[in-house]
Tab-separated table of C-alpha atoms and ligand atoms in Angstrom:
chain	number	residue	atom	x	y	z
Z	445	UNK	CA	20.746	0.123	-6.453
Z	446	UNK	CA	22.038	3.276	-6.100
Z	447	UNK	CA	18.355	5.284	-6.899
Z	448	UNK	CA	17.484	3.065	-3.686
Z	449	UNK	CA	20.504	3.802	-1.309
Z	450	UNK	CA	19.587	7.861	-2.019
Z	451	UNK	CA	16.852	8.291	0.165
Z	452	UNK	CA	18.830	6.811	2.559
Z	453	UNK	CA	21.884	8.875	1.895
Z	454	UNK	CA	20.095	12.103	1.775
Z	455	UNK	CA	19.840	11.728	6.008
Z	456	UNK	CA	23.464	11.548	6.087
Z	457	UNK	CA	23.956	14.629	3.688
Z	458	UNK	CA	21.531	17.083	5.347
Z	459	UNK	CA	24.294	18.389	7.156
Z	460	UNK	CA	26.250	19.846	4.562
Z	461	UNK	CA	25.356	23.551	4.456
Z	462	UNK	CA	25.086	24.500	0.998
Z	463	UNK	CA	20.633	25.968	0.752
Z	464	UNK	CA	19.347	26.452	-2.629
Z	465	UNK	CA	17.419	29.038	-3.375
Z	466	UNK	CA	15.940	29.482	-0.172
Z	467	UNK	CA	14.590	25.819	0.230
Z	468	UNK	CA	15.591	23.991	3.066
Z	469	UNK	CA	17.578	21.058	0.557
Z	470	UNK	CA	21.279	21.479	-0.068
Z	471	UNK	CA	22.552	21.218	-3.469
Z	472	UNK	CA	23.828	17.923	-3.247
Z	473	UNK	CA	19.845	16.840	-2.276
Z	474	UNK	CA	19.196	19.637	-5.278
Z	475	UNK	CA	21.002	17.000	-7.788
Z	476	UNK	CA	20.107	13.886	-6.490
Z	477	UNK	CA	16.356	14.822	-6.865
Z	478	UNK	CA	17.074	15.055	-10.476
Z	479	UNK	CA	19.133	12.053	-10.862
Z	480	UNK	CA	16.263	10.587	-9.587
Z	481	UNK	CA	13.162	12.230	-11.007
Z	482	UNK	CA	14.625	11.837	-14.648
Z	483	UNK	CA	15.608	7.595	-13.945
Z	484	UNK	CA	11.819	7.170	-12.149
Z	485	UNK	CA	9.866	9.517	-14.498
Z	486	UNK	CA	9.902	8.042	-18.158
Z	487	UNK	CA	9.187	10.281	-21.389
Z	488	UNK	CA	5.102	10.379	-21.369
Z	489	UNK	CA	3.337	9.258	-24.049
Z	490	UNK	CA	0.345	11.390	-23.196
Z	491	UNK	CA	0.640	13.495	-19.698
Z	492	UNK	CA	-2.976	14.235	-17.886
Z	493	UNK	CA	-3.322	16.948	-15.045
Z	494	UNK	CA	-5.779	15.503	-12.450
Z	495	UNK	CA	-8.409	17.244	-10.610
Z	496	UNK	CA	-6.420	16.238	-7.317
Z	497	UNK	CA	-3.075	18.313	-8.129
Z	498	UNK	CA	-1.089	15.797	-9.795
Z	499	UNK	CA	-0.404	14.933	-13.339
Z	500	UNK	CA	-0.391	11.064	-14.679
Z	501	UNK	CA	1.635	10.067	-17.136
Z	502	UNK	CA	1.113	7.627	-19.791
Z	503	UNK	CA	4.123	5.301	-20.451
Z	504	UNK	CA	4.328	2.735	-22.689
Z	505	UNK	CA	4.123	-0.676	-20.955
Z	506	UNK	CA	7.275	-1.962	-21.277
Z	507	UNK	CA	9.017	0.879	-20.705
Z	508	UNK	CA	8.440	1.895	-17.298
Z	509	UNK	CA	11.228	2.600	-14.619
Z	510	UNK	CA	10.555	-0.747	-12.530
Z	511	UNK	CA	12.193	-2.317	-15.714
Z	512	UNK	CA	15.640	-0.166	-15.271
Z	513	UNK	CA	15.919	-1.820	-11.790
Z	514	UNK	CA	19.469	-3.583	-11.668
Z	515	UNK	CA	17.112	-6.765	-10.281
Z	516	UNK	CA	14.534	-6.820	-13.367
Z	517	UNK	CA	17.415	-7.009	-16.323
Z	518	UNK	CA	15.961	-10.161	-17.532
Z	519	UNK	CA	12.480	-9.520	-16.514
Z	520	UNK	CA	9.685	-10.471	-18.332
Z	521	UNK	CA	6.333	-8.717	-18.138
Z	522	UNK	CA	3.633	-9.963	-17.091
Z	523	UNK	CA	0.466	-8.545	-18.969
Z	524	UNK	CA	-2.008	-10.298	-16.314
Z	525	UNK	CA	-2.350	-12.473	-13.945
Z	526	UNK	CA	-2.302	-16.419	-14.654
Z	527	UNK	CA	-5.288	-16.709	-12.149
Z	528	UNK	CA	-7.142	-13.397	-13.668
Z	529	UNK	CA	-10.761	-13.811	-15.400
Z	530	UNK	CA	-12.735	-11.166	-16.500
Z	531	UNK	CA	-15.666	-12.629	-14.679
Z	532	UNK	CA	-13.889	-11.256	-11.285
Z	533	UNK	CA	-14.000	-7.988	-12.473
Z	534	UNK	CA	-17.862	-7.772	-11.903
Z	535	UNK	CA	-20.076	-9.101	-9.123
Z	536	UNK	CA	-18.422	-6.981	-6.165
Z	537	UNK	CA	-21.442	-7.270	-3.320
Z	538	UNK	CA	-23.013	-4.355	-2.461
Z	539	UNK	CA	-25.213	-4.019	0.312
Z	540	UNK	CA	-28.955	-1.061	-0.442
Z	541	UNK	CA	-26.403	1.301	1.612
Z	542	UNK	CA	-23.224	0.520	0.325
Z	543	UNK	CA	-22.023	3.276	-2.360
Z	544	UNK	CA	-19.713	1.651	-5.350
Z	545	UNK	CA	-16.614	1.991	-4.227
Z	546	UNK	CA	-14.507	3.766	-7.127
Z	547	UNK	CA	-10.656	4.667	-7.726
Z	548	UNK	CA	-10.226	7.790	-9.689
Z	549	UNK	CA	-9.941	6.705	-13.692
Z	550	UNK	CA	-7.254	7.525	-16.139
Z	551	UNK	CA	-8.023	6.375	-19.555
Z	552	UNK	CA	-4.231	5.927	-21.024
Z	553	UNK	CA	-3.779	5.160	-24.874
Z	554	UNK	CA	-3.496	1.056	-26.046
Z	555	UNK	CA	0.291	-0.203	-24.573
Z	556	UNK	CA	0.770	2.090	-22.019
Z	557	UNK	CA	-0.047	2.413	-18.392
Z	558	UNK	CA	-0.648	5.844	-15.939
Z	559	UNK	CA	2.054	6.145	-13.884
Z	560	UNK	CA	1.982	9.176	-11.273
Z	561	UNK	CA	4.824	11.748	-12.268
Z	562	UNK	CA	6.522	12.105	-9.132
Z	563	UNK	CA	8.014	16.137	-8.383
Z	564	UNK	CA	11.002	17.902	-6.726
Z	565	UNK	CA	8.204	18.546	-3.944
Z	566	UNK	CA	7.189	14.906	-3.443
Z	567	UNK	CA	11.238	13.789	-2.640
Z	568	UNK	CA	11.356	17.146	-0.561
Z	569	UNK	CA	8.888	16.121	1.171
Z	570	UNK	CA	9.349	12.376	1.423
Z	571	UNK	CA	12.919	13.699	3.115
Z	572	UNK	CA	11.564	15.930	5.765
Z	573	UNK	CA	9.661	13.105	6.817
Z	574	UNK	CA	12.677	10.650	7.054
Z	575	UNK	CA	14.832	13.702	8.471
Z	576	UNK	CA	11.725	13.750	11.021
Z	577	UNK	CA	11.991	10.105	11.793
Z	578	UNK	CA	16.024	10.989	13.322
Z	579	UNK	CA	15.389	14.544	14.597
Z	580	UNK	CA	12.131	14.420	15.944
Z	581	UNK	CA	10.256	11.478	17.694
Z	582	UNK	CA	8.316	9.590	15.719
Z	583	UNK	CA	5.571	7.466	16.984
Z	584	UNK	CA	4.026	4.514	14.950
Z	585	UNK	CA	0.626	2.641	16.241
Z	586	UNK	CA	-1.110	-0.866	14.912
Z	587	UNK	CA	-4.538	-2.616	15.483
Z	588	UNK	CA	-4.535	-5.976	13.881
Z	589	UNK	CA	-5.648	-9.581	13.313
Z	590	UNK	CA	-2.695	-11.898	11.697
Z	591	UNK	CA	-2.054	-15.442	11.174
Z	592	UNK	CA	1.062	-17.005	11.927
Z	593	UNK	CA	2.429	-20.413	10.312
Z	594	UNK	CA	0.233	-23.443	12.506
Z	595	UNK	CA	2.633	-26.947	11.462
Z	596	UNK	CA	5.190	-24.724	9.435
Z	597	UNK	CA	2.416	-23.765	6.735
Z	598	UNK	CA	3.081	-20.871	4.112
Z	599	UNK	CA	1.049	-18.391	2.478
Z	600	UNK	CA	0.544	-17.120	-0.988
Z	601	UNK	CA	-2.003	-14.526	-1.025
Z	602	UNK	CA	-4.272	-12.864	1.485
Z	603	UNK	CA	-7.442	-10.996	0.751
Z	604	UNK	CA	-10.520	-8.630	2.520
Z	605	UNK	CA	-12.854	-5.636	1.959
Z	606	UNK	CA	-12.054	-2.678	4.114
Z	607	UNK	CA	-13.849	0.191	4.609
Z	608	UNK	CA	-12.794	3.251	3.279
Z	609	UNK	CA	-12.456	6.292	5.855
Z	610	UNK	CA	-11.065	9.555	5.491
Z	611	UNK	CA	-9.778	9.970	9.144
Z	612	UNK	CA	-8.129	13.419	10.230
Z	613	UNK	CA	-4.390	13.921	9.637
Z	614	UNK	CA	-1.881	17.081	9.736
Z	615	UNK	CA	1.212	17.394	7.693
Z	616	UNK	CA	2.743	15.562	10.223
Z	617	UNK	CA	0.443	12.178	10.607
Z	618	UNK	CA	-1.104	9.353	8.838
Z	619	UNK	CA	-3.212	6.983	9.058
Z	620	UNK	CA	-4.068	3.715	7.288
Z	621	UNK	CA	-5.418	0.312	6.543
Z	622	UNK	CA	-3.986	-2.330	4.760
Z	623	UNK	CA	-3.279	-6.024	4.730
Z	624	UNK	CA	0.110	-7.409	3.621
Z	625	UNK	CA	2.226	-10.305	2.953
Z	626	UNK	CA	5.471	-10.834	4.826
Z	627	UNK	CA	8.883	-12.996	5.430
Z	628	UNK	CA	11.932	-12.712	7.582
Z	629	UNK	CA	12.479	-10.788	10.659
Z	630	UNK	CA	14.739	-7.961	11.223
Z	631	UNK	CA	16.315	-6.180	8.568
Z	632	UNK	CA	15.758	-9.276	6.504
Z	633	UNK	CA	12.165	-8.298	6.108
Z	634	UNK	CA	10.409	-8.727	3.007
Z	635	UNK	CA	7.236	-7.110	2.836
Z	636	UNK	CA	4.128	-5.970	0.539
Z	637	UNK	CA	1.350	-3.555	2.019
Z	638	UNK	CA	-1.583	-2.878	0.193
Z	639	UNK	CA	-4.568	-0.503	1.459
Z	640	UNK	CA	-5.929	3.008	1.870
Z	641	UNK	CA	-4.309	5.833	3.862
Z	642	UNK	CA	-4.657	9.424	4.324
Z	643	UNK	CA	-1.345	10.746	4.581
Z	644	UNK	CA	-0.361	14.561	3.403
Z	645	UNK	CA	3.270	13.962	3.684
Z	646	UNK	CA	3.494	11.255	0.552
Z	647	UNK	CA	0.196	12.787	-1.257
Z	648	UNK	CA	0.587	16.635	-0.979
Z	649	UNK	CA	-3.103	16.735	0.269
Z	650	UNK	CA	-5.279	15.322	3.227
Z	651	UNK	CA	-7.428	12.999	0.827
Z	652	UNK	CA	-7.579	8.990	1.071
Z	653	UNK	CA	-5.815	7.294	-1.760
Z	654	UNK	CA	-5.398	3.541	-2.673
Z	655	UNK	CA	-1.789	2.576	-1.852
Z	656	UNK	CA	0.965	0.135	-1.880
Z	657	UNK	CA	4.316	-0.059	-0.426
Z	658	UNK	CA	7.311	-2.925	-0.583
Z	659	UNK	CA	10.529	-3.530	1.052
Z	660	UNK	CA	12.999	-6.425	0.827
Z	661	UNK	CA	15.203	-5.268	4.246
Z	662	UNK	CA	12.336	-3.597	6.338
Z	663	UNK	CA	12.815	-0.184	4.733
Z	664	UNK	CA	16.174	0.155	5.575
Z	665	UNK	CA	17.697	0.724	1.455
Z	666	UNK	CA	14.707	-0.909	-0.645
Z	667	UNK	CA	11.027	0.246	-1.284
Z	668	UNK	CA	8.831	3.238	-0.938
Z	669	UNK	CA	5.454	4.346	-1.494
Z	670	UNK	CA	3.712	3.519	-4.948
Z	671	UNK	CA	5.904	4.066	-8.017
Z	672	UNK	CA	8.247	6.529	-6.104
Z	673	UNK	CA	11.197	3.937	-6.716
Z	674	UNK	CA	11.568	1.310	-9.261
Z	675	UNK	CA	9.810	-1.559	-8.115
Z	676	UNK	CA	6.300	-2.126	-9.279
Z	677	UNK	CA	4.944	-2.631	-12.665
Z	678	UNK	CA	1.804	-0.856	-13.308
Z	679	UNK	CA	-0.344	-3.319	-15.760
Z	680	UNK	CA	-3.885	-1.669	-15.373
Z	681	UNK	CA	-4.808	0.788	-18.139
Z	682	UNK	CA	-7.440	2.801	-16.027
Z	683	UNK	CA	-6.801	1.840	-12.733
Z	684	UNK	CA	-3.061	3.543	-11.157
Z	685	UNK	CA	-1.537	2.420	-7.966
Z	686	UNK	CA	-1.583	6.021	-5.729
Z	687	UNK	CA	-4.972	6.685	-7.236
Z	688	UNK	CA	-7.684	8.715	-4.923
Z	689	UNK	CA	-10.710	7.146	-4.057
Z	690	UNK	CA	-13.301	8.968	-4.857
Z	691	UNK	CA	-15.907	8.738	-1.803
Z	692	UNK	CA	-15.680	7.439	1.841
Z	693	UNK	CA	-17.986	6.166	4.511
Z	694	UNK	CA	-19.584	8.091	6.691
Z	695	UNK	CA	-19.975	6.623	10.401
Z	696	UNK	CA	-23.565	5.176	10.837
Z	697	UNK	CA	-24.470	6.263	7.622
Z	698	UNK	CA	-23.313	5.160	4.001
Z	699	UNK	CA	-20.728	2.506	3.637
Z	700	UNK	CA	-18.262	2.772	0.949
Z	701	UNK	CA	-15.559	-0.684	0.943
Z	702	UNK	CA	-12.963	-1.508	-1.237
Z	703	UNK	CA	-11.854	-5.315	-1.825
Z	704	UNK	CA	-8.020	-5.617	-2.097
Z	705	UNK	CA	-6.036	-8.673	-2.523
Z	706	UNK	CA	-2.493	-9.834	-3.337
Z	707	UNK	CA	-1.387	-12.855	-4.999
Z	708	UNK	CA	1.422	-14.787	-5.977
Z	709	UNK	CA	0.860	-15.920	-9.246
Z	710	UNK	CA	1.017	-19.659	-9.506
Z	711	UNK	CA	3.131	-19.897	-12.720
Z	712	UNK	CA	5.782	-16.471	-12.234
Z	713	UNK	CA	5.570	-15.758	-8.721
Z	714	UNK	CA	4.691	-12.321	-9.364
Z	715	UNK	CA	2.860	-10.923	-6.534
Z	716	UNK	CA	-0.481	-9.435	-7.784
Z	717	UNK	CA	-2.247	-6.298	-6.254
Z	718	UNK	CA	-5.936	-6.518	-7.083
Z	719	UNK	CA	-8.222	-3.494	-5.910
Z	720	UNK	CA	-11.976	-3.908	-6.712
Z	721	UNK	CA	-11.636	-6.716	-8.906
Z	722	UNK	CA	-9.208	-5.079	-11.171
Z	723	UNK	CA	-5.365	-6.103	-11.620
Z	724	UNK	CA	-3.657	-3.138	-11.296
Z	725	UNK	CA	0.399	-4.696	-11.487
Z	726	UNK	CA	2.670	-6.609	-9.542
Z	727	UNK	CA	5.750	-6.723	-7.790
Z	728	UNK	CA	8.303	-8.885	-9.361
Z	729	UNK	CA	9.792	-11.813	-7.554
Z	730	UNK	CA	12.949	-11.181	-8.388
Z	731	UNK	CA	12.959	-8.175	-6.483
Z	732	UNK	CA	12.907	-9.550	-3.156
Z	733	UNK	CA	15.801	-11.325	-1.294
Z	734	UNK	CA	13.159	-13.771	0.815
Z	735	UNK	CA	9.454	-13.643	-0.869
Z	736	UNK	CA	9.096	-17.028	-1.995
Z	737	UNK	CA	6.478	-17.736	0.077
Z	738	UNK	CA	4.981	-15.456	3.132
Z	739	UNK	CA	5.021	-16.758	6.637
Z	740	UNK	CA	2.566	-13.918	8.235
Z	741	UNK	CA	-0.156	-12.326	6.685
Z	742	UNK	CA	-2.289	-10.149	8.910
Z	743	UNK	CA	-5.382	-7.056	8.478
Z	744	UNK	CA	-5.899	-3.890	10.165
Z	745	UNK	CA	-4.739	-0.166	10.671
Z	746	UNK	CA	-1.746	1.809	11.596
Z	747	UNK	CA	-0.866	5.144	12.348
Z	748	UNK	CA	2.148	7.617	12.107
Z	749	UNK	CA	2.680	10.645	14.167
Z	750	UNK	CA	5.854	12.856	13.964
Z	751	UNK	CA	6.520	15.169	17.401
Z	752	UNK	CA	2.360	15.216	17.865
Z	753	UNK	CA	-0.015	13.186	18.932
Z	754	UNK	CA	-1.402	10.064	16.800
Z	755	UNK	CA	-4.538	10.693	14.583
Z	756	UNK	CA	-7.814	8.863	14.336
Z	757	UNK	CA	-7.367	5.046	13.340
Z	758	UNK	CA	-10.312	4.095	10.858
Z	759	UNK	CA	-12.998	5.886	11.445
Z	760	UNK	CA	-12.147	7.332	14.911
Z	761	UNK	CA	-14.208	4.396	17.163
Z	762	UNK	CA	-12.910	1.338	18.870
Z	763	UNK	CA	-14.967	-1.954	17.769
Z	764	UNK	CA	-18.381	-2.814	18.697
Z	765	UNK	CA	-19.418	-4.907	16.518
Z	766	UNK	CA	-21.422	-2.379	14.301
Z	767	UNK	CA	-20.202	-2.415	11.109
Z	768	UNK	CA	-21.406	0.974	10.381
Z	769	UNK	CA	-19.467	2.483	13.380
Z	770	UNK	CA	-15.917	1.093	13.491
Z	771	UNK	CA	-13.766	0.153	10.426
Z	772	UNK	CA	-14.027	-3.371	9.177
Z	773	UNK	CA	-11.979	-5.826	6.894
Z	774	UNK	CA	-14.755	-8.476	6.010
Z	775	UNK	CA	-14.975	-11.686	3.971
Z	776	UNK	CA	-11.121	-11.956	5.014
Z	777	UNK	CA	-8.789	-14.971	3.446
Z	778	UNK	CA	-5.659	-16.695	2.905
Z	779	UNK	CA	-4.104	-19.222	0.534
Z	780	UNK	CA	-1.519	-21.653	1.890
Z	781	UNK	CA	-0.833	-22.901	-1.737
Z	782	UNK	CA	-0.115	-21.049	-4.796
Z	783	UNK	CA	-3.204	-22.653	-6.599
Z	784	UNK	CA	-5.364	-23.024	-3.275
Z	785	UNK	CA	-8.841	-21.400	-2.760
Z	786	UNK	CA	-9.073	-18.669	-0.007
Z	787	UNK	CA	-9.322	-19.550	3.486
Z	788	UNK	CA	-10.900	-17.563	6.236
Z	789	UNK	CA	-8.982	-17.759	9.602
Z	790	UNK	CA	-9.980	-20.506	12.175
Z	791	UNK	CA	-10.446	-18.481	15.393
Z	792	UNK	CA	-7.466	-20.693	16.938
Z	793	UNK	CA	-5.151	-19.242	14.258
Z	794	UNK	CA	-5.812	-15.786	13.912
Z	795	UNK	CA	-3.981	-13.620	17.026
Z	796	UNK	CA	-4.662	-9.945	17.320
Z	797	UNK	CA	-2.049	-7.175	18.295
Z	798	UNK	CA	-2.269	-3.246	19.439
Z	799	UNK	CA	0.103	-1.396	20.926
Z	800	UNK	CA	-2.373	1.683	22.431
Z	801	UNK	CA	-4.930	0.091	23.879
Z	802	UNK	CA	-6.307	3.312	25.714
Z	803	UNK	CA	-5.869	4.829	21.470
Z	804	UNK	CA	-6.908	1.910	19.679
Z	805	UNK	CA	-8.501	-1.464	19.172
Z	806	UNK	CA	-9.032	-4.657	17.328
Z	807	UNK	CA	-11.896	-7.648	17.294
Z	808	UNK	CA	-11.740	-10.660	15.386
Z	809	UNK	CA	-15.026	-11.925	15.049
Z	810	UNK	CA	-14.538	-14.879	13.084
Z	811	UNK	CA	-17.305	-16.514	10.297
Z	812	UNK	CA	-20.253	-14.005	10.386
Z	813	UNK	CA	-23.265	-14.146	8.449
Z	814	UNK	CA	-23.077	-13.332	4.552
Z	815	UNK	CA	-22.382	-10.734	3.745
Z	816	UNK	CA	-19.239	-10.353	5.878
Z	817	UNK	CA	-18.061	-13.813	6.580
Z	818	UNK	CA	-14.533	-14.066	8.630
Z	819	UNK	CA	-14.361	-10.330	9.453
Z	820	UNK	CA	-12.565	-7.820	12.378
Z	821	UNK	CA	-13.187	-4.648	13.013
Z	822	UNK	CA	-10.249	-2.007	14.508
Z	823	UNK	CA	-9.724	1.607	14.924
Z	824	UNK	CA	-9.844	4.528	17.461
Z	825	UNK	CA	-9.581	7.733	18.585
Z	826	UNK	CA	-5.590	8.622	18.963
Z	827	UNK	CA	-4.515	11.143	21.074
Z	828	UNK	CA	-1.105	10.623	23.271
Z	829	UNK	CA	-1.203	6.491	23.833
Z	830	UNK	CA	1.616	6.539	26.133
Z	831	UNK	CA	3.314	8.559	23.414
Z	832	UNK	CA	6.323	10.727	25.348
Z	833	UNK	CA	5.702	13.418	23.044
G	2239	NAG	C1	11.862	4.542	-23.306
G	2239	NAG	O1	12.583	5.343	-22.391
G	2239	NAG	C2	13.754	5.953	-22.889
G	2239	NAG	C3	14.436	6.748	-21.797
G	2239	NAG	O2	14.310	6.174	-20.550
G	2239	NAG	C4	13.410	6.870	-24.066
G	2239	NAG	O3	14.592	7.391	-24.620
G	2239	NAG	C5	12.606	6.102	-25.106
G	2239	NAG	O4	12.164	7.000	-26.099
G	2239	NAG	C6	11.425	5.392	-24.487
G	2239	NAG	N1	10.749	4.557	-25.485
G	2239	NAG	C7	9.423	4.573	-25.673
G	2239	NAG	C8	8.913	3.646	-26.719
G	2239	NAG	O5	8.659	5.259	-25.004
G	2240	NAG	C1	-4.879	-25.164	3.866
G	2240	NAG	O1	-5.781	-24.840	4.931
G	2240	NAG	C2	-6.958	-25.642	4.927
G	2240	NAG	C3	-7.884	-25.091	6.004
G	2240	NAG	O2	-7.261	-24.995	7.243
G	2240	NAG	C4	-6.575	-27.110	5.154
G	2240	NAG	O3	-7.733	-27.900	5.125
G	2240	NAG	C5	-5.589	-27.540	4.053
G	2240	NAG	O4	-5.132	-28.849	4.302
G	2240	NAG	C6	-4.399	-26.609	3.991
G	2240	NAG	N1	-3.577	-26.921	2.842
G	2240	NAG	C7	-2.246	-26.946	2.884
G	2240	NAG	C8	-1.550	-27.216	1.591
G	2240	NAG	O5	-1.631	-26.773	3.916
């Protein structure tokens, strides 16, 4: 675990007053980045420098650094999923205005996956924004529709189509939408989040990128962002979790979406990520202490801001039932069996939450016509929402 426990250590080492070389990390921070740069980045097989600043590596399959986690010693992968046919991979509905939506493409040699190198910069970075979260106030924002257990039912996989936006953020804010899968409350929360967010603090720059993030005690020592700890195993040989997309919507204009699921498989218990159609990996059961089954699921957007005021949520505009205008999840589902069909929420069962109503908002509008079916729409502005900033 220790690789986990770092991040959390590096608050509580900050202190110390050894600088090196005029960065603002100490040299303890200085060797722990290394420690854990060399145990998450695995020798490439072929390394590619992307247009977007980054290099991808590819690394063979089976020996990626989710498989040195102490939880996956016995782990077997899992080359796809048990529910996967290539028939889902085409037919994505797209309306005369509707751009395809695309992730950025690696092409990575037969056996071996892209995996984005993570850098000194990234984990310097990552820290000032946890140091943030202590020294400076921190203010977090959601606008969503969930579902909560009716007669003690669980869930095994959610799904939607969101819009893709690329809403405003500084160094110090984010913004995002996602849908996830969750169990336990407190510390004992086990959570996936899948989605797109713009936020400069995790990608180095202000553009939107397909993410995912998983915890098994609500952040406190396990998860992170993408493949920044062990913990997910990257499958796809094209498509890479923490890949950009590579156009967004423009408000009352072109619409680009981007369908995102996640699902347990029925046989491993694997939880799937599939964007556009395409299984890109999984998170393996075994790494979560209560992830069995999920007992919320739930759609929308949140935002971060650290000592400013929050940025735009979606597109900037509070619902109004134009699809063009604020951001939508449509053709939303659920599946209260591992082998079930999708469900959309029953207006009964769905409940919606924000925090900043004056900043934000959320509609659930239930079964519309085709093509949206059970769809919401959230988002807004920003600005102070009773933030004491
Ligand atoms: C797997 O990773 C280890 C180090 O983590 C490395 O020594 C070895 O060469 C790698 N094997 C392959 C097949 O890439
Ligand atoms: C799943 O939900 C559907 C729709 O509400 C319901 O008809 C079905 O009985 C449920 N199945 C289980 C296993 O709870």
């Amino acid at each position: 675990m220790r690789n986990m426990i770092f991040l959390v250590m590096l608050v509580s080492t900050t202190l110390s007053s050894h600088r090196v070389d005029g960065s603002d990390i100490t040299l303890k921070e200085h060797f722990e980045f290394e420690r854990h740069l060399k145990l998450i980045n695995k020798p490439p097989i072929k390394s590619i420098q992307t247009e977007f600043g980054y290099i991808v590596d590819c690394i063979d399959i089976k020996n990626q650094s989710a498989f040195d986690h102490p939880l996956l010693k016995n782990h077997k992968l899992q080359i796809r999923p048990s529910f996967y046919s290539k028939k889902k991979e085409i037919g994505v509905n797209i309306l005369p205005t509707k751009i395809r939506f695309e992730l950025d493409q690696i092409v990575c040699p037969k056996g071996s996956v892209p995996i984005r190198r993570t850098t000194k910069e990234d984990l310097i970075r990552t820290k000032s924004l946890l140091n943030n979260n202590i020294l400076v106030k921190r203010a977090a924002h959601k606008a969503e529709v969930y579902i909560k257990p009716l007669y003690g039912e669980n869930y095994y996989g959610i799904s939607g189509t969101t819009s893709v936006y690329n809403p405003k953020c500084s160094i110090a804010q984010a913004s995002a939408s996602n849908l996830y899968v969750r169990n336990g409350e407190g510390d004992a929360v086990n959570e996936i989040t899948v989605g797109w967010h713009v936020f400069p603090h995790i990608n180095g720059n202000d553009r939107t990128f397909a993410y995912a993030t998983w915890t098994s005690d609500n952040y406190v020592k396990t998860g992170c962002y993408n493949t920044q700890c062990q913990g997910f195993v990257q499958t796809h040989r094209q498509y890479h979790i923490g890949a950009p997309v590579q156009k967004t919507s423009v408000y009352g204009g072109e619409m680009v979406d981007m369908p995102i699921s996640i699902d347990q498989d029925e046989k491993s218990k694997n939880w799937w990520i599939t964007i556009n159609g395409k299984p890109v990996g999984y998170y393996p059961q075994a790494l979560f202490s209560n992830l069995k089954e999920a007992v919320q699921v739930g759609w929308g957007g949140g935002t971060i801001a650290i000592g400013v005021p929050s940025p735009q949520m979606g597109s900037g505009s509070f619902p109004d039932e134009n699809f063009e205008h604020a951001c939508y999840f449509k053709n939303i589902g659920y599946k209260n069996g591992t082998n079930s069909q999708y469900y959309g929420p029953e207006h009964y069962a769905a409940e919606t939450y924000h925090d900043a109503p004056e900043c934000f908002g959320v509609e659930y509008y239930d079964k519309q016509k085709s093509p949206f079916g059970y769809s919401l729409q959230f988002g807004g502005p920003g600005g102070q929402c009773g933030d004491n900033i």
